[in-house]
mmCIF file of C-alpha atoms and ligand atoms in Angstrom:
data_model
loop_
_atom_site.group_PDB
_atom_site.id
_atom_site.type_symbol
_atom_site.label_atom_id
_atom_site.label_comp_id
_atom_site.label_asym_id
_atom_site.label_seq_id
_atom_site.Cartn_x
_atom_site.Cartn_y
_atom_site.Cartn_z
ATOM 1 C CA MET A 6 140.621 109.457 118.448
ATOM 2 C CA LYS A 7 139.839 111.891 115.681
ATOM 3 C CA GLY A 8 136.072 111.844 115.219
ATOM 4 C CA LYS A 9 133.581 113.403 117.631
ATOM 5 C CA LEU A 10 130.742 111.570 119.337
ATOM 6 C CA ILE A 11 127.430 113.434 119.549
ATOM 7 C CA THR A 12 124.489 111.857 121.339
ATOM 8 C CA LEU A 13 120.802 112.782 121.331
ATOM 9 C CA GLU A 14 118.897 112.076 124.526
ATOM 10 C CA GLY A 15 115.426 112.730 125.874
ATOM 11 C CA ILE A 16 112.217 111.020 126.953
ATOM 12 C CA ASP A 17 110.082 108.945 124.574
ATOM 13 C CA GLY A 18 108.289 111.233 122.136
ATOM 14 C CA SER A 19 110.682 114.172 122.573
ATOM 15 C CA GLY A 20 111.456 114.117 118.841
ATOM 16 C CA LYS A 21 114.935 112.517 118.678
ATOM 17 C CA SER A 22 114.178 110.011 115.925
ATOM 18 C CA THR A 23 112.446 112.601 113.753
ATOM 19 C CA ILE A 24 115.455 114.928 114.013
ATOM 20 C CA THR A 25 117.950 112.087 113.498
ATOM 21 C CA ALA A 26 116.187 111.149 110.256
ATOM 22 C CA ARG A 27 116.317 114.774 109.071
ATOM 23 C CA LEU A 28 120.019 115.145 109.887
ATOM 24 C CA ASN A 29 120.711 111.824 108.171
ATOM 25 C CA SER A 30 119.229 113.105 104.931
ATOM 26 C CA ASN A 31 120.990 116.477 105.145
ATOM 27 C CA PRO A 32 123.982 116.584 102.733
ATOM 28 C CA GLU A 33 125.993 118.507 105.380
ATOM 29 C CA PHE A 34 126.043 115.297 107.420
ATOM 30 C CA SER A 35 126.703 112.872 104.574
ATOM 31 C CA ASP A 36 130.060 111.770 106.022
ATOM 32 C CA PHE A 37 128.697 111.243 109.560
ATOM 33 C CA VAL A 38 127.918 107.814 110.957
ATOM 34 C CA PHE A 39 124.338 107.592 112.308
ATOM 35 C CA THR A 40 123.520 104.993 114.892
ATOM 36 C CA ARG A 41 121.203 104.286 117.827
ATOM 37 C CA GLU A 42 120.702 102.426 121.093
ATOM 38 C CA PRO A 43 119.159 99.945 121.479
ATOM 39 C CA THR A 44 121.097 98.715 118.438
ATOM 40 C CA THR A 45 119.667 96.636 115.619
ATOM 41 C CA GLY A 46 122.008 93.708 116.411
ATOM 42 C CA TRP A 47 120.972 90.529 118.238
ATOM 43 C CA ILE A 48 121.661 92.000 121.687
ATOM 44 C CA GLY A 49 119.523 95.001 120.726
ATOM 45 C CA GLU A 50 116.786 92.537 119.745
ATOM 46 C CA ALA A 51 117.101 90.905 123.172
ATOM 47 C CA VAL A 52 116.759 94.389 124.709
ATOM 48 C CA ASN A 53 113.581 94.894 122.708
ATOM 49 C CA ARG A 54 112.166 91.663 124.103
ATOM 50 C CA ALA A 55 112.980 92.908 127.608
ATOM 51 C CA ILE A 56 111.299 96.293 127.183
ATOM 52 C CA HIS A 57 108.125 94.710 125.844
ATOM 53 C CA SER A 58 107.786 92.306 128.788
ATOM 54 C CA ASP A 59 108.025 92.328 132.588
ATOM 55 C CA THR A 60 111.731 91.403 132.635
ATOM 56 C CA ASP A 61 113.608 91.901 135.912
ATOM 57 C CA GLU A 62 114.849 95.500 135.985
ATOM 58 C CA LEU A 63 118.450 94.603 136.802
ATOM 59 C CA ALA A 64 118.549 91.991 134.010
ATOM 60 C CA GLU A 65 117.142 94.673 131.689
ATOM 61 C CA LEU A 66 119.851 97.194 132.679
ATOM 62 C CA LEU A 67 122.542 94.579 132.052
ATOM 63 C CA LEU A 68 121.097 93.752 128.617
ATOM 64 C CA PHE A 69 121.095 97.467 127.682
ATOM 65 C CA THR A 70 124.686 97.667 128.958
ATOM 66 C CA ALA A 71 125.773 94.567 127.018
ATOM 67 C CA ASP A 72 124.257 96.137 123.902
ATOM 68 C CA HIS A 73 126.291 99.288 124.652
ATOM 69 C CA ALA A 74 129.546 97.277 124.962
ATOM 70 C CA GLU A 75 128.933 95.601 121.593
ATOM 71 C CA HIS A 76 127.978 98.975 120.069
ATOM 72 C CA ILE A 77 131.200 100.573 121.333
ATOM 73 C CA SER A 78 133.577 97.881 120.160
ATOM 74 C CA LYS A 79 131.960 97.122 116.806
ATOM 75 C CA LEU A 80 130.805 100.564 115.654
ATOM 76 C CA ILE A 81 131.576 103.577 117.857
ATOM 77 C CA LEU A 82 135.318 103.067 118.392
ATOM 78 C CA PRO A 83 136.154 101.988 114.818
ATOM 79 C CA ALA A 84 134.205 104.954 113.405
ATOM 80 C CA LEU A 85 135.804 107.521 115.737
ATOM 81 C CA GLU A 86 139.259 106.043 115.194
ATOM 82 C CA SER A 87 138.842 106.303 111.431
ATOM 83 C CA GLY A 88 138.093 110.019 111.884
ATOM 84 C CA LYS A 89 134.317 109.875 111.394
ATOM 85 C CA ASN A 90 131.929 111.940 113.482
ATOM 86 C CA VAL A 91 129.170 109.830 115.013
ATOM 87 C CA ILE A 92 125.592 110.794 115.954
ATOM 88 C CA SER A 93 123.772 108.340 118.208
ATOM 89 C CA ASP A 94 120.014 108.478 118.854
ATOM 90 C CA ARG A 95 120.183 107.476 122.571
ATOM 91 C CA TYR A 96 123.329 106.290 124.335
ATOM 92 C CA SER A 97 124.579 105.852 127.931
ATOM 93 C CA GLY A 98 122.520 108.832 129.155
ATOM 94 C CA SER A 99 119.373 106.766 128.544
ATOM 95 C CA ARG A 100 120.575 104.202 131.082
ATOM 96 C CA PHE A 101 121.531 106.866 133.620
ATOM 97 C CA ALA A 102 118.099 108.513 133.284
ATOM 98 C CA TYR A 103 115.699 105.546 132.750
ATOM 99 C CA GLN A 104 117.250 102.696 134.725
ATOM 100 C CA ALA A 105 117.911 105.054 137.663
ATOM 101 C CA VAL A 106 114.095 105.130 137.883
ATOM 102 C CA THR A 107 113.423 101.414 137.311
ATOM 103 C CA LEU A 108 116.118 100.512 139.905
ATOM 104 C CA LYS A 109 115.336 103.204 142.478
ATOM 105 C CA ASP A 110 114.204 100.641 145.061
ATOM 106 C CA ARG A 111 117.177 98.341 144.479
ATOM 107 C CA PHE A 112 120.160 100.646 145.116
ATOM 108 C CA PRO A 113 120.644 103.623 147.437
ATOM 109 C CA ASP A 114 122.009 105.766 144.583
ATOM 110 C CA PRO A 115 120.992 103.969 141.380
ATOM 111 C CA MET A 116 122.246 106.641 138.957
ATOM 112 C CA GLN A 117 125.721 106.571 140.498
ATOM 113 C CA TRP A 118 125.715 102.744 140.491
ATOM 114 C CA ILE A 119 124.803 102.664 136.794
ATOM 115 C CA GLN A 120 127.405 105.316 135.940
ATOM 116 C CA ASP A 121 130.010 103.278 137.855
ATOM 117 C CA ILE A 122 129.425 100.093 135.821
ATOM 118 C CA HIS A 123 130.172 102.067 132.632
ATOM 119 C CA LYS A 124 133.523 103.306 133.906
ATOM 120 C CA GLY A 125 136.776 102.169 132.316
ATOM 121 C CA TRP A 126 135.328 101.005 128.997
ATOM 122 C CA THR A 127 132.592 103.316 127.727
ATOM 123 C CA VAL A 128 133.295 106.266 125.422
ATOM 124 C CA VAL A 129 131.988 109.498 126.950
ATOM 125 C CA PRO A 130 130.222 111.657 124.327
ATOM 126 C CA ASP A 131 131.823 114.940 123.292
ATOM 127 C CA LEU A 132 128.414 116.607 123.057
ATOM 128 C CA THR A 133 124.994 115.487 124.308
ATOM 129 C CA ILE A 134 121.899 117.290 123.050
ATOM 130 C CA LEU A 135 119.059 116.843 125.526
ATOM 131 C CA PHE A 136 115.576 117.073 123.992
ATOM 132 C CA ASP A 137 113.551 118.410 126.898
ATOM 133 C CA ILE A 138 109.746 118.362 126.862
ATOM 134 C CA ASP A 139 106.770 118.072 129.194
ATOM 135 C CA PRO A 140 105.953 114.321 129.363
ATOM 136 C CA LYS A 141 102.236 115.037 128.889
ATOM 137 C CA ILE A 142 102.945 116.461 125.434
ATOM 138 C CA ALA A 143 105.436 113.709 124.605
ATOM 139 C CA VAL A 144 103.050 110.895 125.565
ATOM 140 C CA GLU A 145 100.266 112.519 123.555
ATOM 141 C CA ARG A 146 102.595 112.524 120.543
ATOM 142 C CA CYS A 147 103.471 108.857 121.100
ATOM 143 C CA GLY A 148 99.759 108.012 121.016
ATOM 144 C CA ASN A 149 99.963 108.582 117.278
ATOM 145 C CA ARG A 150 102.540 105.862 116.645
ATOM 146 C CA GLY A 151 102.692 102.096 117.116
ATOM 147 C CA ASP A 152 105.274 99.963 119.000
ATOM 148 C CA LYS A 153 104.712 101.445 122.451
ATOM 149 C CA THR A 154 107.218 100.624 125.191
ATOM 150 C CA LYS A 155 106.334 100.046 128.824
ATOM 151 C CA PHE A 156 108.140 103.302 129.692
ATOM 152 C CA GLU A 157 105.643 105.607 127.929
ATOM 153 C CA LYS A 158 103.749 106.691 131.072
ATOM 154 C CA ILE A 159 103.586 110.286 132.267
ATOM 155 C CA GLY A 160 104.576 109.690 135.931
ATOM 156 C CA PHE A 161 107.522 107.514 134.985
ATOM 157 C CA LEU A 162 108.708 109.919 132.285
ATOM 158 C CA GLU A 163 108.512 112.849 134.730
ATOM 159 C CA GLU A 164 111.135 111.086 136.853
ATOM 160 C CA VAL A 165 113.243 110.257 133.777
ATOM 161 C CA ARG A 166 113.065 113.897 132.696
ATOM 162 C CA GLU A 167 114.266 115.046 136.144
ATOM 163 C CA ASN A 168 117.199 112.623 135.901
ATOM 164 C CA TYR A 169 118.147 113.974 132.472
ATOM 165 C CA LEU A 170 118.032 117.556 133.762
ATOM 166 C CA ARG A 171 120.173 116.494 136.743
ATOM 167 C CA LEU A 172 122.746 114.993 134.335
ATOM 168 C CA ALA A 173 122.757 118.235 132.321
ATOM 169 C CA ARG A 174 123.300 120.299 135.480
ATOM 170 C CA GLN A 175 126.177 118.008 136.528
ATOM 171 C CA ASP A 176 127.942 118.452 133.200
ATOM 172 C CA PRO A 177 126.914 121.783 131.646
ATOM 173 C CA GLU A 178 129.988 121.906 129.368
ATOM 174 C CA ARG A 179 129.018 118.710 127.593
ATOM 175 C CA PHE A 180 125.210 119.080 127.560
ATOM 176 C CA ALA A 181 123.132 121.359 125.362
ATOM 177 C CA VAL A 182 119.451 121.429 126.294
ATOM 178 C CA ILE A 183 116.749 122.203 123.748
ATOM 179 C CA TYR A 184 113.043 122.505 124.571
ATOM 180 C CA THR A 185 111.210 120.546 121.895
ATOM 181 C CA ASP A 186 107.571 121.599 122.244
ATOM 182 C CA LYS A 187 107.889 123.712 119.127
ATOM 183 C CA ASN A 188 107.856 123.505 115.377
ATOM 184 C CA ILE A 189 109.983 120.677 114.002
ATOM 185 C CA ASP A 190 111.729 122.956 111.461
ATOM 186 C CA ASP A 191 112.841 125.276 114.300
ATOM 187 C CA ILE A 192 114.150 122.323 116.321
ATOM 188 C CA GLU A 193 116.069 121.076 113.287
ATOM 189 C CA ALA A 194 117.624 124.531 112.735
ATOM 190 C CA ASP A 195 118.629 124.783 116.436
ATOM 191 C CA VAL A 196 120.161 121.294 116.495
ATOM 192 C CA LEU A 197 122.059 122.031 113.287
ATOM 193 C CA ASP A 198 123.425 125.227 114.864
ATOM 194 C CA MET A 199 124.436 123.392 118.047
ATOM 195 C CA ILE A 200 126.344 120.746 116.101
ATOM 196 C CA THR A 201 128.043 123.060 113.627
ATOM 197 C CA SER A 202 129.123 125.543 116.303
ATOM 198 C CA PHE A 203 130.412 122.659 118.453
ATOM 199 C CA LEU A 204 132.475 121.235 115.579
ATOM 200 C CA ARG A 205 133.799 124.611 114.428
HETATM 201 N N1 ADP B 329 108.187 119.103 116.959
HETATM 202 C C1 ADP B 329 107.208 118.227 116.824
HETATM 203 N N2 ADP B 329 105.932 118.637 116.804
HETATM 204 C C2 ADP B 329 104.908 117.766 116.692
HETATM 205 N N3 ADP B 329 105.048 116.418 116.598
HETATM 206 C C3 ADP B 329 106.296 115.925 116.628
HETATM 207 C C4 ADP B 329 107.437 116.799 116.729
HETATM 208 N N4 ADP B 329 108.558 116.013 116.744
HETATM 209 C C5 ADP B 329 108.136 114.743 116.643
HETATM 210 N N5 ADP B 329 106.785 114.671 116.557
HETATM 211 C C6 ADP B 329 105.961 113.464 116.458
HETATM 212 O O1 ADP B 329 105.973 112.877 117.770
HETATM 213 C C7 ADP B 329 106.115 111.465 117.704
HETATM 214 C C8 ADP B 329 107.378 111.037 118.466
HETATM 215 O O2 ADP B 329 108.526 111.584 117.804
HETATM 216 P P1 ADP B 329 109.888 110.772 117.712
HETATM 217 O O3 ADP B 329 110.804 111.560 116.838
HETATM 218 O O4 ADP B 329 109.623 109.347 117.345
HETATM 219 O O5 ADP B 329 110.376 110.855 119.234
HETATM 220 P P2 ADP B 329 111.483 110.021 120.003
HETATM 221 O O6 ADP B 329 112.425 109.423 118.996
HETATM 222 O O7 ADP B 329 112.167 111.046 120.861
HETATM 223 O O8 ADP B 329 110.731 109.012 120.808
HETATM 224 C C9 ADP B 329 106.143 111.111 116.217
HETATM 225 O O9 ADP B 329 104.837 110.737 115.836
HETATM 226 C C10 ADP B 329 106.555 112.406 115.535
HETATM 227 O O10 ADP B 329 106.034 112.516 114.234
HETATM 228 C C1 TYD B 330 119.123 102.895 125.236
HETATM 229 C C2 TYD B 330 118.084 102.831 126.323
HETATM 230 C C3 TYD B 330 116.726 102.948 126.034
HETATM 231 N N1 TYD B 330 115.806 102.863 127.027
HETATM 232 C C4 TYD B 330 114.370 102.936 126.705
HETATM 233 C C5 TYD B 330 113.883 104.220 126.096
HETATM 234 C C6 TYD B 330 112.725 103.798 125.226
HETATM 235 O O1 TYD B 330 111.527 103.785 126.007
HETATM 236 C C7 TYD B 330 113.044 102.359 124.870
HETATM 237 C C8 TYD B 330 113.432 102.099 123.438
HETATM 238 O O2 TYD B 330 114.166 103.121 122.907
HETATM 239 P P1 TYD B 330 113.749 103.737 121.495
HETATM 240 O O3 TYD B 330 113.364 102.642 120.585
HETATM 241 O O4 TYD B 330 114.867 104.633 121.100
HETATM 242 O O5 TYD B 330 112.476 104.588 121.879
HETATM 243 P P2 TYD B 330 112.024 106.047 121.430
HETATM 244 O O6 TYD B 330 111.920 106.052 119.927
HETATM 245 O O7 TYD B 330 110.725 106.233 122.114
HETATM 246 O O8 TYD B 330 113.051 107.022 121.926
HETATM 247 O O9 TYD B 330 114.110 101.945 125.730
HETATM 248 C C9 TYD B 330 116.186 102.643 128.357
HETATM 249 O O10 TYD B 330 115.334 102.536 129.255
HETATM 250 N N2 TYD B 330 117.509 102.522 128.647
HETATM 251 C C10 TYD B 330 118.482 102.600 127.694
HETATM 252 O O11 TYD B 330 119.691 102.481 128.010
#
Protein backbone atom coordinates (compact mmCIF):
# COMPACT_ATOMS: atom_id res chain seq x y z
CA MET A 1 0.00 0.00 0.00
CA LYS A 2 1.51 3.30 -1.00
CA GLY A 3 -0.87 6.00 0.21
CA LYS A 4 -1.32 7.02 3.85
CA LEU A 5 -4.59 6.98 5.75
CA ILE A 6 -5.23 9.95 8.05
CA THR A 7 -8.37 10.06 10.16
CA LEU A 8 -9.97 12.92 12.08
CA GLU A 9 -11.84 11.99 15.23
CA GLY A 10 -13.56 13.80 18.07
CA ILE A 11 -16.94 14.43 19.66
CA ASP A 12 -19.80 16.15 17.82
CA GLY A 13 -19.05 19.85 17.47
CA SER A 14 -15.28 19.50 17.94
CA GLY A 15 -14.70 21.11 14.53
CA LYS A 16 -13.75 18.14 12.30
CA SER A 17 -16.07 18.96 9.40
CA THR A 18 -15.05 22.62 9.36
CA ILE A 19 -11.37 21.67 9.18
CA THR A 20 -11.99 18.92 6.61
CA ALA A 21 -13.70 21.46 4.34
CA ARG A 22 -10.75 23.86 4.71
CA LEU A 23 -8.17 21.16 3.95
CA ASN A 24 -10.25 20.04 0.97
CA SER A 25 -10.06 23.50 -0.56
CA ASN A 26 -6.34 23.90 0.16
CA PRO A 27 -4.28 23.39 -3.04
CA GLU A 28 -1.63 21.52 -0.99
CA PHE A 29 -4.18 18.72 -0.58
CA SER A 30 -5.53 18.71 -4.12
CA ASP A 31 -4.34 15.15 -4.79
CA PHE A 32 -5.75 13.75 -1.52
CA VAL A 33 -8.96 11.75 -1.36
CA PHE A 34 -11.43 13.20 1.19
CA THR A 35 -14.06 10.96 2.65
CA ARG A 36 -16.18 10.44 5.77
CA GLU A 37 -18.07 7.98 7.94
CA PRO A 38 -20.98 7.53 7.96
CA THR A 39 -20.60 7.39 4.17
CA THR A 40 -23.01 8.90 1.67
CA GLY A 41 -23.85 5.47 0.19
CA TRP A 42 -27.04 3.52 0.91
CA ILE A 43 -25.60 1.83 4.01
CA GLY A 44 -24.57 5.26 5.28
CA GLU A 45 -28.17 6.38 4.70
CA ALA A 46 -29.37 3.40 6.74
CA VAL A 47 -26.94 4.48 9.49
CA ASN A 48 -28.46 7.95 9.39
CA ARG A 49 -31.92 6.46 9.90
CA ALA A 50 -30.57 4.55 12.90
CA ILE A 51 -28.98 7.57 14.57
CA HIS A 52 -32.15 9.62 14.21
CA SER A 53 -34.35 6.96 15.84
CA ASP A 54 -34.33 4.64 18.86
CA THR A 55 -32.73 1.73 16.97
CA ASP A 56 -31.29 -1.12 19.04
CA GLU A 57 -27.71 -0.18 19.96
CA LEU A 58 -26.18 -3.44 18.75
CA ALA A 59 -28.04 -3.21 15.42
CA GLU A 60 -26.75 0.37 15.15
CA LEU A 61 -23.13 -0.70 15.78
CA LEU A 62 -23.45 -3.40 13.11
CA LEU A 63 -24.86 -0.90 10.60
CA PHE A 64 -21.94 1.48 11.26
CA THR A 65 -19.58 -1.49 10.85
CA ALA A 66 -21.23 -2.63 7.61
CA ASP A 67 -20.84 0.92 6.31
CA HIS A 68 -17.14 0.73 7.27
CA ALA A 69 -16.68 -2.57 5.36
CA GLU A 70 -18.23 -1.07 2.22
CA HIS A 71 -16.15 2.10 2.68
CA ILE A 72 -12.93 0.07 2.95
CA SER A 73 -13.49 -2.14 -0.05
CA LYS A 74 -14.96 0.45 -2.40
CA LEU A 75 -12.97 3.58 -1.53
CA ILE A 76 -10.23 3.31 1.10
CA LEU A 77 -8.29 0.31 -0.25
CA PRO A 78 -8.47 1.28 -3.94
CA ALA A 79 -7.33 4.83 -3.13
CA LEU A 80 -4.42 3.73 -0.91
CA GLU A 81 -3.38 1.05 -3.40
CA SER A 82 -3.29 3.61 -6.20
CA GLY A 83 -0.89 5.69 -4.08
CA LYS A 84 -3.35 8.36 -2.93
CA ASN A 85 -3.33 9.74 0.59
CA VAL A 86 -6.76 9.62 2.20
CA ILE A 87 -8.30 11.89 4.87
CA SER A 88 -11.43 10.57 6.55
CA ASP A 89 -13.71 12.72 8.73
CA ARG A 90 -14.53 9.98 11.31
CA TYR A 91 -13.55 6.33 10.96
CA SER A 92 -13.24 3.24 13.21
CA GLY A 93 -12.27 5.36 16.23
CA SER A 94 -15.82 6.73 16.28
CA ARG A 95 -17.16 3.22 16.86
CA PHE A 96 -14.59 2.47 19.55
CA ALA A 97 -15.45 5.72 21.37
CA TYR A 98 -19.24 6.11 20.82
CA GLN A 99 -20.56 2.56 20.68
CA ALA A 100 -18.43 1.62 23.71
CA VAL A 101 -20.77 4.02 25.54
CA THR A 102 -24.06 2.93 23.93
CA LEU A 103 -23.17 -0.76 24.56
CA LYS A 104 -21.67 -0.38 28.04
CA ASP A 105 -24.48 -2.40 29.65
CA ARG A 106 -24.38 -5.15 27.02
CA PHE A 107 -20.74 -6.31 27.16
CA PRO A 108 -18.21 -6.47 30.00
CA ASP A 109 -15.58 -4.66 27.91
CA PRO A 110 -17.49 -3.06 25.02
CA MET A 111 -14.53 -1.16 23.53
CA GLN A 112 -12.46 -4.34 23.29
CA TRP A 113 -15.44 -6.24 21.81
CA ILE A 114 -15.93 -3.57 19.14
CA GLN A 115 -12.20 -3.46 18.36
CA ASP A 116 -12.22 -7.27 18.03
CA ILE A 117 -14.99 -7.30 15.39
CA HIS A 118 -12.86 -4.98 13.22
CA LYS A 119 -9.84 -7.28 13.31
CA GLY A 120 -8.62 -9.06 10.19
CA TRP A 121 -10.31 -6.79 7.64
CA THR A 122 -10.18 -3.13 8.65
CA VAL A 123 -7.35 -0.80 7.60
CA VAL A 124 -5.72 0.78 10.65
CA PRO A 125 -5.05 4.51 10.09
CA ASP A 126 -1.45 5.69 9.82
CA LEU A 127 -2.28 8.88 11.72
CA THR A 128 -5.35 9.83 13.77
CA ILE A 129 -5.84 13.47 14.75
CA LEU A 130 -8.07 13.68 17.82
CA PHE A 131 -10.01 16.94 18.13
CA ASP A 132 -10.36 17.26 21.89
CA ILE A 133 -12.78 19.74 23.46
CA ASP A 134 -14.97 20.20 26.52
CA PRO A 135 -18.40 18.77 25.57
CA LYS A 136 -20.16 21.82 27.04
CA ILE A 137 -18.47 24.05 24.45
CA ALA A 138 -19.02 21.53 21.65
CA VAL A 139 -22.74 21.13 22.37
CA GLU A 140 -23.15 24.91 22.54
CA ARG A 141 -21.56 25.12 19.08
CA CYS A 142 -23.88 22.40 17.75
CA GLY A 143 -26.87 24.45 18.94
CA ASN A 144 -26.15 26.74 16.01
CA ARG A 145 -26.62 24.07 13.35
CA GLY A 146 -29.47 21.83 12.22
CA ASP A 147 -29.59 18.01 11.84
CA LYS A 148 -28.92 17.13 15.48
CA THR A 149 -28.10 13.52 16.34
CA LYS A 150 -29.24 11.73 19.47
CA PHE A 151 -25.61 11.68 20.67
CA GLU A 152 -25.32 15.46 21.17
CA LYS A 153 -25.79 15.44 24.97
CA ILE A 154 -23.14 16.64 27.40
CA GLY A 155 -23.13 13.61 29.75
CA PHE A 156 -22.93 11.14 26.88
CA LEU A 157 -20.21 13.11 25.09
CA GLU A 158 -18.15 13.30 28.31
CA GLU A 159 -17.96 9.50 28.25
CA VAL A 160 -17.16 9.47 24.52
CA ARG A 161 -14.40 12.02 25.11
CA GLU A 162 -12.89 9.83 27.86
CA ASN A 163 -12.92 6.85 25.48
CA TYR A 164 -11.14 8.87 22.79
CA LEU A 165 -8.48 9.99 25.27
CA ARG A 166 -8.08 6.36 26.40
CA LEU A 167 -7.54 5.31 22.75
CA ALA A 168 -4.93 8.07 22.34
CA ARG A 169 -3.11 6.93 25.49
CA GLN A 170 -3.13 3.32 24.25
CA ASP A 171 -1.54 4.29 20.94
CA PRO A 172 0.46 7.51 21.39
CA GLU A 173 2.58 6.87 18.26
CA ARG A 174 -0.45 6.93 15.99
CA PHE A 175 -2.55 9.62 17.73
CA ALA A 176 -1.99 13.36 17.69
CA VAL A 177 -4.28 15.26 20.04
CA ILE A 178 -5.28 18.87 19.41
CA TYR A 179 -7.40 20.96 21.77
CA THR A 180 -9.97 22.71 19.61
CA ASP A 181 -11.45 25.41 21.85
CA LYS A 182 -9.48 28.04 19.97
CA ASN A 183 -9.52 30.10 16.84
CA ILE A 184 -10.33 28.10 13.72
CA ASP A 185 -7.36 29.55 11.77
CA ASP A 186 -4.97 28.35 14.52
CA ILE A 187 -6.53 24.87 14.48
CA GLU A 188 -6.17 24.74 10.70
CA ALA A 189 -2.49 25.76 10.91
CA ASP A 190 -1.81 23.11 13.61
CA VAL A 191 -3.56 20.34 11.66
CA LEU A 192 -1.67 21.31 8.51
CA ASP A 193 1.61 21.10 10.45
CA MET A 194 0.69 17.71 11.92
CA ILE A 195 -0.09 16.27 8.50
CA THR A 196 2.87 17.72 6.64
CA SER A 197 5.38 16.72 9.33
CA PHE A 198 3.86 13.22 9.43
CA LEU A 199 4.16 12.81 5.65
CA ARG A 200 7.66 14.28 5.44
N1 LIG B 1 -12.80 26.79 16.30
C1 LIG B 1 -14.09 27.07 16.27
N2 LIG B 1 -14.57 28.12 16.95
C2 LIG B 1 -15.88 28.42 16.96
N3 LIG B 1 -16.84 27.71 16.30
C3 LIG B 1 -16.44 26.64 15.61
C4 LIG B 1 -15.05 26.27 15.54
N4 LIG B 1 -14.96 25.14 14.77
C5 LIG B 1 -16.21 24.84 14.38
N5 LIG B 1 -17.11 25.73 14.86
C6 LIG B 1 -18.56 25.73 14.66
O1 LIG B 1 -19.06 24.68 15.51
C7 LIG B 1 -20.06 23.92 14.85
C8 LIG B 1 -19.63 22.45 14.77
O2 LIG B 1 -18.46 22.35 13.95
P1 LIG B 1 -18.24 21.11 12.98
O3 LIG B 1 -17.01 21.41 12.18
O4 LIG B 1 -19.50 20.78 12.25
O5 LIG B 1 -17.93 19.96 14.06
P2 LIG B 1 -17.91 18.39 13.89
O6 LIG B 1 -17.74 18.05 12.44
O7 LIG B 1 -16.72 17.96 14.70
O8 LIG B 1 -19.20 17.91 14.48
C9 LIG B 1 -20.26 24.58 13.48
O9 LIG B 1 -21.36 25.46 13.58
C10 LIG B 1 -18.97 25.34 13.25
O10 LIG B 1 -19.16 26.48 12.45
C1 LIG C 1 -18.86 6.87 12.18
C2 LIG C 1 -19.61 6.89 13.49
C3 LIG C 1 -20.35 8.00 13.88
N1 LIG C 1 -21.04 7.99 15.05
C4 LIG C 1 -21.87 9.14 15.43
C5 LIG C 1 -21.15 10.45 15.63
C6 LIG C 1 -22.17 11.49 15.25
O1 LIG C 1 -22.97 11.82 16.39
C7 LIG C 1 -23.08 10.77 14.27
C8 LIG C 1 -22.98 11.21 12.83
O2 LIG C 1 -21.70 11.54 12.47
P1 LIG C 1 -21.43 12.93 11.73
O3 LIG C 1 -22.49 13.16 10.73
O4 LIG C 1 -20.02 12.87 11.28
O5 LIG C 1 -21.58 13.96 12.92
P2 LIG C 1 -20.72 15.24 13.30
O6 LIG C 1 -20.72 16.17 12.12
O7 LIG C 1 -21.41 15.79 14.49
O8 LIG C 1 -19.33 14.77 13.65
O9 LIG C 1 -22.77 9.38 14.36
C9 LIG C 1 -21.02 6.87 15.89
O10 LIG C 1 -21.68 6.86 16.95
N2 LIG C 1 -20.30 5.78 15.52
C10 LIG C 1 -19.59 5.73 14.36
O11 LIG C 1 -18.93 4.70 14.06
